[in-house]
């Protein structure tokens, strides 16, 4: 019976003959097959596996001299290859080995690298020490050893053999994948969680009984004191023993009926994405009265998957499915638990069908550290639904109390009302007795289909992916974790003057309010006109000393694609301090602490269309402008990004790429003394729209061949109308 095997590789250190920048590529190879589609790869410390048989390390710099080189240590150095059952067989025809290739990167930072040496390690079967031990149990090492792999390359000189160009010290191990152990571990974790929950509930029950007993004792003592006092008073004056007359209050003395009044929600001072205060839901049905018990529990502390985009991130849903991503920012005015205590909230996302079937939520956040009625999460939860039933599917976003295991509030979101691939920024409000402004939850929601849409505005591409990596150097004066808001604006120069040069700057995102439990269908309609683009929020950039987001943005809206490669179009990224967003009353991002911008004109489009840019083009060193932030050497901080033109209906995200440093780079400057392509309004001379337009006109062919240039679709439509 064939077994599924896990092969672990860890590069401890390496040394190369010459100084320079290097990375290593590791490939699973077999003498019997060329089908590697079932091989899985795990890149530590991530716990997920992806379908891949190649792994790339991070880029390291070899320092020192040729005579006295220094050891190199890779940041991404540990990988696990999961080999499917039947891939390794104990015969002469199924030799499986690991092919290691070292590449050097040139100083111009444009080429993808040149191979300098290679080596091989036998995985199975082993013909030399250490031999494979087949008597071990699943999950135990069949072999584990540390060895030095020599990196050799062929010598072009006649009569000479291979040349030694470096060596790596590595750990290798092979073991059988223990599926039962993984199931047992999951069951043990669940059992331990249940036991902890039961112990916590029992402890809370004891404390509650003690509290009730103490209150009863105190009430008994107070009652006895009152009875003794009344007895003494009656003994002195018997006329005081007369019963009091209870007067029925007049009708006009009755309290007026409760009214539900929506508190004003902060709105932006400009333009298109202002908050919409919809009519308040009338009181009565839908009020939060008795709190339901929940079977859900928060994410465990060691599970950090909800804080950032991991390798399972998808731009589109799987075939036959729809996917909804929800970044849950926070909540305000949550009720206390039924015992009167302040809750320790966490949020969950499930379908209404799962809620009706009393199924546990698989998508959930962590519980906040301290009890509060206004929690802040900044975590993302994801759920899949059947695309055939999307018109009938409702998503239940609930906030629960971890201590009392009670459901504090919930919102049923109609999936069919959400426009695909548009990120909504929503303030969801449900009425509650004693809370005129209602209970509010703040979230950013995206509905994804299995295929990207096509539009006549962009016949040659389906979208633009912008992968925000992080701040390149540590900050001298960090201000906390940052939220990055990206948008494509059709007229950067007016947007800059109206919003980025003011002091304080206006917030680029505001929530629109939606009343529950029955939001009108037109609530989620998206305006077709937006002079400021459609903003997209990221998860938090951490650590605050050097924020890294590794967050992918996808711009595939028809309006964005129609204007993104015009002379004045630009990508604008604004940075907001997350710690200032959540208050006791609402979630609202304040004035940005800085911004970055990149002109998206025809020059950028032509660079993205090059063959070498099909996997992406690095754009490094974009400055953070209009900010007091500084690096440790007093320089203006810069960010690194990657841009990729999307031409397929089911694109893979750059989150899953092992090493982005190997991609070719886009030069931000055309030469000394010329303006940067980043529209740095504070430090670098920026080309005007007229000069950009004149440059474009020089490249336009006079004959009209019927082709529509990217970004010129709206201009052609207007000309045809005239």
XYZ file of C-alpha atoms in Angstrom:
722
model
C 0.000 0.000 0.000
C 1.441 3.322 -1.079
C 1.787 6.148 1.423
C 1.606 9.923 1.364
C 4.970 11.323 2.461
C 6.099 14.683 3.873
C 9.604 15.824 2.912
C 10.956 18.695 5.051
C 13.737 21.009 3.858
C 15.412 23.658 6.002
C 18.369 25.704 4.753
C 20.409 26.566 7.840
C 22.984 28.772 6.112
C 24.867 29.156 2.839
C 28.064 30.618 1.480
C 28.907 31.548 -2.108
C 32.261 32.122 -3.755
C 31.565 35.717 -4.714
C 29.746 38.595 -2.991
C 26.328 39.449 -4.391
C 22.606 38.815 -4.063
C 21.361 35.227 -4.267
C 18.247 33.104 -3.953
C 17.690 29.349 -4.170
C 15.064 27.442 -6.139
C 14.103 23.929 -4.960
C 12.233 21.561 -7.287
C 10.822 18.063 -6.762
C 11.829 15.783 -9.647
C 11.080 12.153 -10.455
C 12.566 9.797 -13.026
C 9.206 8.056 -13.550
C 6.724 10.890 -14.069
C 6.418 14.476 -15.183
C 3.029 14.985 -13.543
C 3.572 17.030 -10.393
C 0.034 18.414 -10.148
C -0.717 16.534 -6.912
C 2.431 17.649 -5.071
C 1.675 20.140 -2.289
C 3.952 22.785 -0.791
C 3.948 24.386 2.626
C 5.989 27.491 3.304
C 6.693 27.814 7.027
C 5.384 29.243 9.313
C 2.158 29.197 7.260
C 0.105 26.094 8.068
C -1.645 25.832 4.696
C -0.541 23.772 1.680
C -0.734 24.959 -1.946
C -0.398 22.952 -5.164
C 3.221 23.497 -6.167
C 6.368 21.441 -6.580
C 8.773 24.400 -6.665
C 9.869 26.597 -3.770
C 11.848 29.830 -3.733
C 13.786 31.206 -0.798
C 14.085 34.872 0.024
C 16.922 36.931 -1.441
C 20.080 37.226 0.670
C 23.154 39.384 0.246
C 26.563 37.695 0.334
C 28.882 40.097 2.162
C 32.570 40.013 2.791
C 35.219 39.232 0.184
C 35.991 36.227 -1.999
C 38.731 35.195 0.431
C 36.697 35.834 3.589
C 33.000 35.379 2.763
C 30.272 35.693 5.380
C 27.560 33.119 5.990
C 24.134 33.919 4.529
C 20.892 33.141 6.372
C 17.655 33.062 4.375
C 14.456 34.528 5.815
C 12.229 32.039 3.945
C 14.201 28.887 4.563
C 11.890 26.054 5.663
C 9.532 24.191 3.336
C 7.523 20.954 3.344
C 6.723 19.034 0.160
C 3.784 16.620 0.475
C 4.290 13.778 -2.009
C 1.067 11.940 -2.979
C 0.579 8.203 -2.497
C 2.320 6.258 -5.271
C 4.748 9.070 -6.095
C 7.548 7.287 -4.223
C 7.995 3.578 -4.940
C 10.685 1.194 -3.792
C 12.056 0.236 -7.215
C 14.683 1.413 -9.668
C 12.254 3.327 -11.858
C 10.900 5.783 -9.302
C 13.892 7.759 -8.084
C 12.672 10.980 -6.458
C 15.146 13.735 -5.659
C 15.318 17.424 -4.799
C 16.974 19.678 -7.358
C 18.544 22.801 -5.790
C 19.538 25.746 -8.001
C 21.269 28.932 -6.855
C 20.662 32.152 -8.793
C 22.500 35.453 -8.578
C 20.729 38.769 -9.106
C 22.460 41.539 -11.074
C 23.002 44.991 -9.658
C 20.693 46.648 -12.209
C 17.727 44.938 -10.492
C 15.943 44.370 -13.819
C 16.820 40.833 -14.932
C 15.246 37.819 -13.259
C 18.540 36.211 -12.259
C 21.305 33.981 -13.597
C 21.925 30.429 -12.444
C 25.299 30.083 -10.765
C 25.205 26.492 -9.487
C 23.094 23.462 -8.669
C 22.989 20.304 -6.570
C 20.816 17.238 -5.944
C 19.624 15.357 -2.870
C 18.056 11.891 -3.041
C 14.647 11.810 -1.351
C 13.521 8.230 -2.010
C 14.895 5.643 -2.169
C 18.046 6.393 -0.202
C 21.128 4.630 -1.548
C 23.532 5.942 1.079
C 23.491 6.932 4.730
C 21.203 7.585 6.362
C 19.066 4.755 5.056
C 15.275 4.829 5.185
C 13.673 3.169 8.206
C 10.329 1.694 7.107
C 9.445 0.346 10.556
C 8.570 3.692 12.118
C 5.005 4.726 12.839
C 3.185 7.374 10.791
C 4.371 10.843 11.753
C 7.827 9.611 12.852
C 10.930 10.350 10.788
C 11.991 7.666 8.316
C 15.262 9.564 8.216
C 16.567 12.933 9.360
C 20.028 14.262 8.687
C 22.043 17.443 8.290
C 24.366 17.666 5.323
C 26.291 20.168 3.240
C 25.117 20.431 -0.370
C 27.786 21.530 -2.823
C 26.654 23.846 -5.591
C 28.412 23.058 -8.867
C 28.246 24.400 -12.393
C 29.679 23.128 -15.651
C 32.982 24.662 -16.755
C 33.024 25.942 -20.321
C 36.760 25.425 -20.636
C 37.687 22.334 -22.598
C 39.100 19.479 -20.595
C 37.869 20.776 -17.250
C 34.971 19.433 -15.219
C 32.542 21.110 -12.891
C 33.345 24.218 -10.873
C 32.454 24.696 -7.228
C 30.514 27.954 -6.674
C 29.108 27.583 -3.160
C 27.617 25.298 -0.539
C 24.572 25.125 1.713
C 24.068 23.446 5.086
C 20.598 21.904 5.197
C 18.321 19.701 7.284
C 16.365 17.015 5.422
C 13.744 14.634 6.809
C 11.091 12.269 5.457
C 8.043 10.895 7.250
C 4.679 9.393 6.463
C 1.826 11.869 6.559
C -0.252 10.849 9.561
C -3.842 11.677 8.684
C -5.181 9.951 11.778
C -2.828 11.939 14.010
C -4.039 15.155 12.433
C -7.648 14.122 13.044
C -6.785 13.157 16.615
C -5.050 16.477 17.177
C -8.088 18.350 15.876
C -10.384 16.282 18.092
C -8.087 16.803 21.098
C -8.009 20.553 20.475
C -11.791 20.635 20.216
C -12.150 18.506 23.361
C -9.716 20.722 25.251
C -11.635 23.788 24.098
C -14.921 22.239 25.237
C -13.427 21.348 28.625
C -12.078 24.864 29.041
C -15.468 26.291 28.114
C -17.234 23.971 30.580
C -14.779 24.853 33.351
C -15.211 28.546 32.630
C -18.995 28.230 32.600
C -18.932 26.245 35.855
C -16.716 28.872 37.466
C -19.023 31.623 36.234
C -22.044 29.691 37.546
C -20.432 29.370 40.983
C -19.585 33.063 41.050
C -23.138 33.919 39.986
C -24.605 31.687 42.731
C -22.311 33.291 45.302
C -23.349 36.749 44.086
C -27.062 35.858 44.269
C -26.623 34.366 47.746
C -24.823 37.491 48.943
C -27.546 39.723 47.472
C -30.288 37.620 49.104
C -28.515 37.768 52.450
C -28.136 41.530 52.168
C -31.807 41.941 51.194
C -32.893 39.800 54.173
C -30.810 41.906 56.535
C -32.217 45.131 55.063
C -35.785 43.798 55.355
C -35.272 42.860 59.005
C -33.898 46.311 59.760
C -36.893 47.981 58.081
C -39.359 45.742 59.962
C -37.704 46.523 63.312
C -37.701 50.237 62.515
C -41.395 50.238 61.523
C -42.252 48.200 64.620
C -40.531 50.726 66.882
C -42.227 53.666 65.147
C -45.656 52.057 65.381
C -45.142 51.381 69.071
C -44.488 55.089 69.687
C -47.344 56.450 67.414
C -50.074 53.963 66.535
C -51.610 56.358 64.002
C -48.581 55.805 61.717
C -49.674 52.220 61.170
C -52.420 53.403 58.760
C -51.985 51.941 55.273
C -50.858 54.313 52.552
C -53.273 55.126 49.719
C -51.988 54.041 46.301
C -53.165 56.523 43.675
C -53.668 55.386 40.101
C -51.777 57.753 37.829
C -53.778 59.888 35.439
C -53.542 59.083 31.714
C -51.507 62.192 31.036
C -48.982 61.118 33.651
C -48.090 57.959 31.758
C -44.648 58.074 30.136
C -44.699 58.870 26.420
C -44.132 55.925 24.026
C -40.526 55.112 23.231
C -39.221 56.458 19.955
C -36.321 55.132 17.909
C -34.048 57.930 16.807
C -30.916 57.401 14.740
C -27.871 59.265 15.939
C -26.163 61.254 13.239
C -23.381 59.281 11.631
C -20.160 61.162 10.817
C -19.895 61.733 7.093
C -17.175 62.859 4.766
C -16.978 66.479 3.757
C -16.541 65.684 0.085
C -18.043 64.022 -2.860
C -19.245 60.638 -3.714
C -18.776 58.207 -0.889
C -20.639 60.160 1.771
C -22.637 58.308 4.391
C -26.321 57.654 3.690
C -28.631 57.943 6.705
C -31.567 55.760 5.718
C -34.956 56.018 7.467
C -34.891 54.474 10.912
C -36.425 51.053 11.379
C -39.699 51.504 13.306
C -39.794 50.130 16.842
C -41.488 46.848 17.548
C -40.538 43.721 15.641
C -36.804 43.146 15.472
C -35.830 44.676 18.820
C -33.163 42.901 20.836
C -34.947 41.550 23.923
C -33.807 38.178 25.192
C -30.311 37.088 24.215
C -29.982 33.744 22.460
C -27.353 31.216 23.486
C -24.671 30.578 20.874
C -22.732 27.395 20.135
C -19.902 29.301 18.459
C -16.527 30.098 19.956
C -13.793 32.589 18.948
C -10.559 31.811 17.153
C -7.781 30.557 19.370
C -4.946 32.921 20.106
C -2.368 30.983 18.086
C -4.509 31.173 14.911
C -3.418 34.417 13.225
C -5.029 33.694 9.834
C -7.670 36.429 10.135
C -5.177 39.271 10.610
C -3.622 39.283 7.119
C -3.967 37.872 3.622
C -2.544 34.333 3.532
C -1.628 32.079 0.622
C -5.229 30.881 0.260
C -6.353 34.394 -0.776
C -8.360 34.347 -4.008
C -9.407 37.136 -6.374
C -12.272 34.961 -7.623
C -14.360 32.198 -6.090
C -13.874 28.546 -6.911
C -15.850 27.211 -9.915
C -19.504 26.751 -9.003
C -19.122 28.850 -5.855
C -19.405 32.419 -4.705
C -17.164 33.896 -2.027
C -17.770 36.760 0.370
C -14.885 38.429 2.223
C -15.762 40.597 5.215
C -13.284 42.806 7.072
C -14.964 43.364 10.443
C -13.733 46.677 11.834
C -15.654 46.930 15.093
C -18.994 47.494 16.824
C -20.552 50.085 19.115
C -23.350 50.243 21.669
C -23.435 46.480 22.186
C -25.785 45.336 24.971
C -24.532 43.756 28.161
C -24.987 40.063 28.795
C -28.203 38.900 30.449
C -26.384 38.813 33.804
C -25.629 42.528 33.457
C -21.901 42.119 32.841
C -19.973 43.888 30.086
C -19.361 41.386 27.247
C -16.106 40.147 25.764
C -17.248 40.068 22.124
C -16.201 38.088 19.054
C -17.823 37.984 15.606
C -18.899 35.076 13.380
C -20.069 34.674 9.783
C -22.240 31.811 8.532
C -25.069 31.223 6.090
C -28.670 31.448 7.247
C -29.065 27.771 6.339
C -26.222 26.888 8.731
C -27.819 29.043 11.427
C -31.192 27.313 10.970
C -29.449 23.922 11.111
C -27.633 24.976 14.316
C -24.214 24.519 12.670
C -21.073 26.047 14.150
C -19.507 28.981 12.335
C -16.230 28.218 10.550
C -15.509 31.909 9.914
C -14.902 33.825 13.143
C -12.699 36.413 14.780
C -10.773 36.423 18.029
C -12.396 37.637 21.215
C -11.227 41.082 22.295
C -8.760 41.142 25.175
C -10.919 43.095 27.645
C -14.700 43.309 28.145
C -16.193 46.255 26.258
C -19.367 47.472 24.563
C -17.364 48.964 21.662
C -14.906 46.295 20.441
C -12.419 46.709 17.594
C -11.197 43.704 15.564
C -9.813 44.603 12.094
C -10.001 40.927 11.104
C -11.198 39.281 7.895
C -13.618 36.350 7.684
C -14.466 34.493 4.479
C -17.354 32.235 3.495
C -18.299 30.273 0.368
C -21.815 29.743 -0.970
C -23.277 27.733 -3.840
C -23.612 30.004 -6.862
C -26.886 28.274 -7.864
C -28.524 29.385 -4.612
C -26.953 32.839 -4.375
C -30.298 34.575 -4.975
C -31.721 32.890 -1.884
C -28.620 32.943 0.320
C -28.417 35.182 3.357
C -25.237 35.687 5.365
C -25.562 35.975 9.130
C -22.990 38.288 10.715
C -23.321 37.871 14.479
C -21.541 39.329 17.500
C -21.392 37.027 20.528
C -20.159 37.226 24.102
C -17.363 34.769 24.830
C -17.993 34.802 28.597
C -21.753 34.205 28.716
C -21.919 32.442 25.302
C -24.829 34.680 24.302
C -25.598 36.242 20.942
C -25.527 40.022 21.373
C -26.714 41.018 17.889
C -26.935 39.678 14.347
C -27.479 40.952 10.806
C -28.748 38.895 7.855
C -27.119 40.247 4.670
C -28.780 39.374 1.319
C -25.967 38.152 -0.953
C -27.887 38.816 -4.166
C -28.060 42.546 -3.341
C -24.265 42.922 -3.342
C -22.630 44.052 -6.585
C -19.800 41.601 -7.392
C -16.192 42.724 -6.858
C -17.198 46.008 -5.176
C -15.996 46.633 -1.629
C -18.810 48.090 0.477
C -18.037 50.032 3.658
C -21.126 49.525 5.784
C -22.472 50.691 9.132
C -25.101 48.059 9.971
C -27.725 49.198 12.480
C -30.322 47.130 14.303
C -32.805 48.590 16.828
C -32.526 47.826 20.526
C -34.696 48.800 23.484
C -33.124 51.505 25.603
C -30.655 52.409 22.818
C -32.164 55.103 20.585
C -29.214 54.998 18.183
C -29.354 51.196 17.835
C -26.602 48.567 17.900
C -23.995 49.092 15.173
C -21.409 46.889 13.484
C -18.886 48.280 10.979
C -17.559 46.134 8.128
C -16.137 46.175 4.585
C -17.766 43.530 2.373
C -16.792 42.089 -1.042
C -18.756 39.521 -3.038
C -16.637 37.499 -5.491
C -17.846 35.403 -8.419
C -16.004 32.525 -10.097
C -14.940 34.684 -13.059
C -13.928 38.300 -13.585
C -16.295 40.389 -15.728
C -15.463 41.669 -19.207
C -16.124 45.270 -20.225
C -15.851 47.092 -23.524
C -13.762 49.748 -21.798
C -10.829 47.320 -21.481
C -10.832 44.728 -24.285
C -7.210 43.715 -23.616
C -7.324 43.179 -19.860
C -9.763 42.365 -17.059
C -8.252 44.273 -14.178
C -5.188 45.567 -12.367
C -3.751 43.919 -9.262
C -1.839 46.156 -6.866
C 0.067 44.224 -4.215
C 1.086 46.483 -1.325
C 4.105 44.936 0.406
C 5.229 47.319 3.129
C 7.425 50.154 4.345
C 10.969 49.495 3.188
C 12.909 50.757 6.228
C 12.055 51.018 9.970
C 10.307 54.181 11.128
C 11.854 56.520 13.662
C 8.490 57.794 14.957
C 5.831 55.087 14.459
C 2.215 56.036 15.140
C 0.674 52.563 15.418
C -0.717 49.952 13.003
C -1.829 51.511 9.720
C -4.822 50.910 7.454
C -3.968 51.442 3.773
C -6.784 52.715 1.535
C -6.131 52.355 -2.206
C -8.098 53.865 -5.070
C -7.691 54.750 -8.741
C -8.635 58.355 -9.438
C -9.310 59.505 -13.016
C -8.074 63.061 -12.363
C -5.198 62.963 -9.914
C -4.396 66.652 -10.146
C -7.834 67.823 -9.032
C -8.058 65.051 -6.438
C -4.681 66.109 -5.056
C -5.644 69.772 -4.799
C -9.081 69.092 -3.338
C -8.191 66.411 -0.794
C -4.467 65.811 -0.300
C -3.218 69.387 0.094
C -5.812 70.481 2.657
C -4.976 70.540 6.358
C -6.393 68.519 7.946
C -7.063 66.209 5.034
C -10.535 64.795 4.572
C -10.948 61.085 5.255
C -11.142 59.173 1.992
C -13.655 56.589 3.238
C -16.913 56.899 5.128
C -19.439 54.249 6.048
C -22.960 54.234 4.649
C -25.664 53.249 7.076
C -27.994 50.277 6.487
C -31.015 49.562 8.692
C -31.772 45.983 9.684
C -33.489 43.528 9.998
C -35.051 44.266 6.570
C -32.798 46.524 4.462
C -34.417 47.739 1.213
C -33.036 45.991 -1.924
C -31.771 49.273 -3.398
C -29.631 49.935 -0.317
C -26.565 48.264 -1.848
C -26.844 49.912 -5.272
C -23.499 51.389 -6.404
C -23.339 54.798 -7.999
C -21.999 54.706 -11.545
C -20.390 58.125 -11.142
C -17.464 58.626 -8.802
C -14.869 61.332 -9.324
C -12.779 59.893 -6.492
C -12.753 56.229 -7.504
C -13.916 53.356 -5.332
C -11.726 53.041 -2.197
C -10.543 49.632 -0.996
C -9.395 49.039 2.600
C -6.594 46.746 3.691
C -6.055 44.804 6.865
C -3.644 46.300 9.389
C -0.001 46.900 8.564
C 2.183 45.518 11.354
C 4.502 45.892 13.182
C 4.081 49.605 13.752
C 7.875 50.168 13.591
C 7.906 48.896 9.974
C 4.369 48.206 8.722
C 3.970 45.331 6.274
C 0.608 44.687 4.659
C 1.218 42.078 1.918
C -2.298 42.971 0.833
C -3.657 42.515 -2.722
C -6.028 45.059 -4.231
C -7.962 44.195 -7.402
C -9.372 46.996 -9.556
C -11.837 45.493 -12.035
C -14.735 47.943 -11.932
C -15.798 49.181 -15.378
C -15.286 52.831 -14.422
C -11.821 52.142 -12.981
C -10.728 50.186 -16.055
C -12.074 52.854 -18.408
C -9.982 55.620 -16.840
C -6.944 53.967 -15.245
C -4.511 54.455 -18.153
C -5.415 58.009 -19.133
C -2.860 60.844 -18.860
C -4.093 62.118 -15.478
C -5.099 58.788 -13.858
C -3.213 57.663 -10.767
C -3.098 55.055 -8.051
C -3.436 56.760 -4.657
C -2.768 54.980 -1.353
C -3.652 56.782 1.883
C -2.538 55.677 5.357
C -4.724 55.907 8.472
C -3.920 55.199 12.126
C -6.079 52.228 13.127
C -5.975 53.006 16.859
C -7.847 56.286 16.260
C -10.691 54.737 14.248
C -12.817 53.049 16.939
C -14.485 55.127 19.649
C -17.298 54.329 22.073
C -19.817 55.773 19.600
C -18.675 54.870 16.080
C -15.901 53.606 13.777
C -14.459 56.300 11.543
C -10.997 56.653 10.081
C -9.583 60.108 10.689
C -7.405 62.312 8.503
C -4.650 60.275 6.759
C -1.136 60.598 8.162
C 0.379 60.314 4.687
C -0.199 59.151 1.139
C 1.579 57.674 -1.878
C 0.715 58.020 -5.546
C 1.743 56.540 -8.880
C 0.681 57.907 -12.249
C -1.075 55.274 -14.376
C -0.544 56.543 -17.899
C 0.230 54.880 -21.226
C 3.900 54.453 -20.265
C 2.946 52.301 -17.297
C 0.477 50.335 -19.430
C 3.145 49.515 -22.025
C 5.538 48.381 -19.297
C 2.870 46.112 -17.809
C 2.176 44.598 -21.246
C 5.781 43.432 -21.689
C 6.384 39.699 -21.612
C 8.708 39.947 -18.620
C 5.901 41.635 -16.630
C 3.357 38.831 -17.076
C 3.892 37.726 -13.448
C 4.076 41.273 -12.145
C 6.323 44.303 -12.106
C 7.929 45.570 -8.908
C 7.533 49.264 -8.153
C 9.870 49.952 -5.246
C 10.650 53.149 -3.403
C 7.333 55.017 -3.741
C 7.553 57.816 -1.126
C 5.016 58.409 1.637
C 4.276 62.094 1.160
C 2.643 64.778 3.279
C 3.702 63.024 6.470
C 5.755 63.653 9.587
C 6.896 60.023 9.523
C 10.640 59.570 9.111
C 13.049 56.665 8.870
C 15.864 56.205 11.349
C 18.227 58.156 9.048
C 15.728 61.063 8.760
C 14.780 60.100 5.203
C 11.204 60.093 3.931
C 9.789 56.547 4.232
C 9.059 54.619 1.039
C 6.882 51.605 0.224
C 7.336 48.620 -2.093
C 4.537 47.443 -4.369
C 3.943 45.051 -7.264
C 1.628 45.764 -10.202
C 0.196 43.121 -12.536
C -2.184 43.445 -15.466
C -4.905 40.788 -15.153
C -5.754 39.052 -18.448
C -7.376 35.803 -17.220
C -10.831 35.229 -15.768
C -9.541 33.248 -12.744
C -6.251 34.945 -11.827
C -3.979 33.756 -9.051
C -3.102 36.329 -6.442
C 0.466 37.450 -5.836
C -0.010 36.498 -2.179
C 0.745 32.894 -3.183
C 4.055 33.771 -4.891
C 7.085 32.540 -2.966
C 9.483 35.378 -3.721
C 8.483 38.689 -5.238
C 12.046 40.024 -5.170
C 12.794 37.963 -8.279
C 10.316 39.942 -10.387
C 11.648 42.650 -12.724
C 11.486 46.214 -11.453
C 9.919 49.342 -12.924
C 12.207 52.337 -12.954
C 10.436 55.255 -11.263
C 12.743 57.828 -12.839
C 13.562 58.136 -16.523
C 16.942 59.720 -15.809
C 18.798 62.216 -13.692
C 16.927 65.448 -13.183
C 13.635 64.215 -14.602
C 10.400 63.871 -12.727
C 9.591 60.714 -10.879
C 6.690 58.671 -12.178
C 5.423 58.722 -8.624
C 3.445 61.946 -8.469
C 5.377 63.309 -5.485
C 3.743 66.697 -5.118
C 5.932 67.738 -2.201
C 9.422 66.835 -3.310
C 9.579 66.066 -7.040
C 8.445 68.053 -10.033
C 5.344 66.314 -11.385
C 4.453 66.448 -15.101
C 1.274 68.361 -15.852
C -1.688 66.769 -17.597
C -0.936 68.864 -20.687
C 2.637 67.580 -20.991
C 1.518 63.997 -20.466
C -1.196 64.479 -23.105
C 1.282 65.968 -25.575
C 3.586 62.977 -25.139
C 0.681 60.644 -25.770
C -0.363 62.548 -28.906
C 3.112 62.056 -30.383
C 2.677 58.295 -30.132
C -0.863 58.112 -31.587
C -1.105 56.822 -35.158
C -3.164 59.097 -37.334
C -5.074 56.267 -38.997
C -8.033 54.974 -37.003
C -7.797 51.186 -37.136
C -10.800 50.654 -34.892
C -8.715 49.618 -31.851
C -9.599 51.287 -28.577
C -6.563 52.234 -26.519
C -6.845 51.356 -22.804
C -8.131 54.294 -20.827
C -9.519 56.084 -23.901
C -12.882 54.312 -23.995
C -14.857 57.087 -22.326
C -13.326 59.709 -24.596
C -14.312 57.670 -27.669
C -17.861 57.228 -26.370
C -18.214 60.973 -25.842
C -16.829 61.683 -29.328
C -19.248 59.214 -30.924
C -22.164 60.817 -29.099
C -21.194 64.227 -30.462
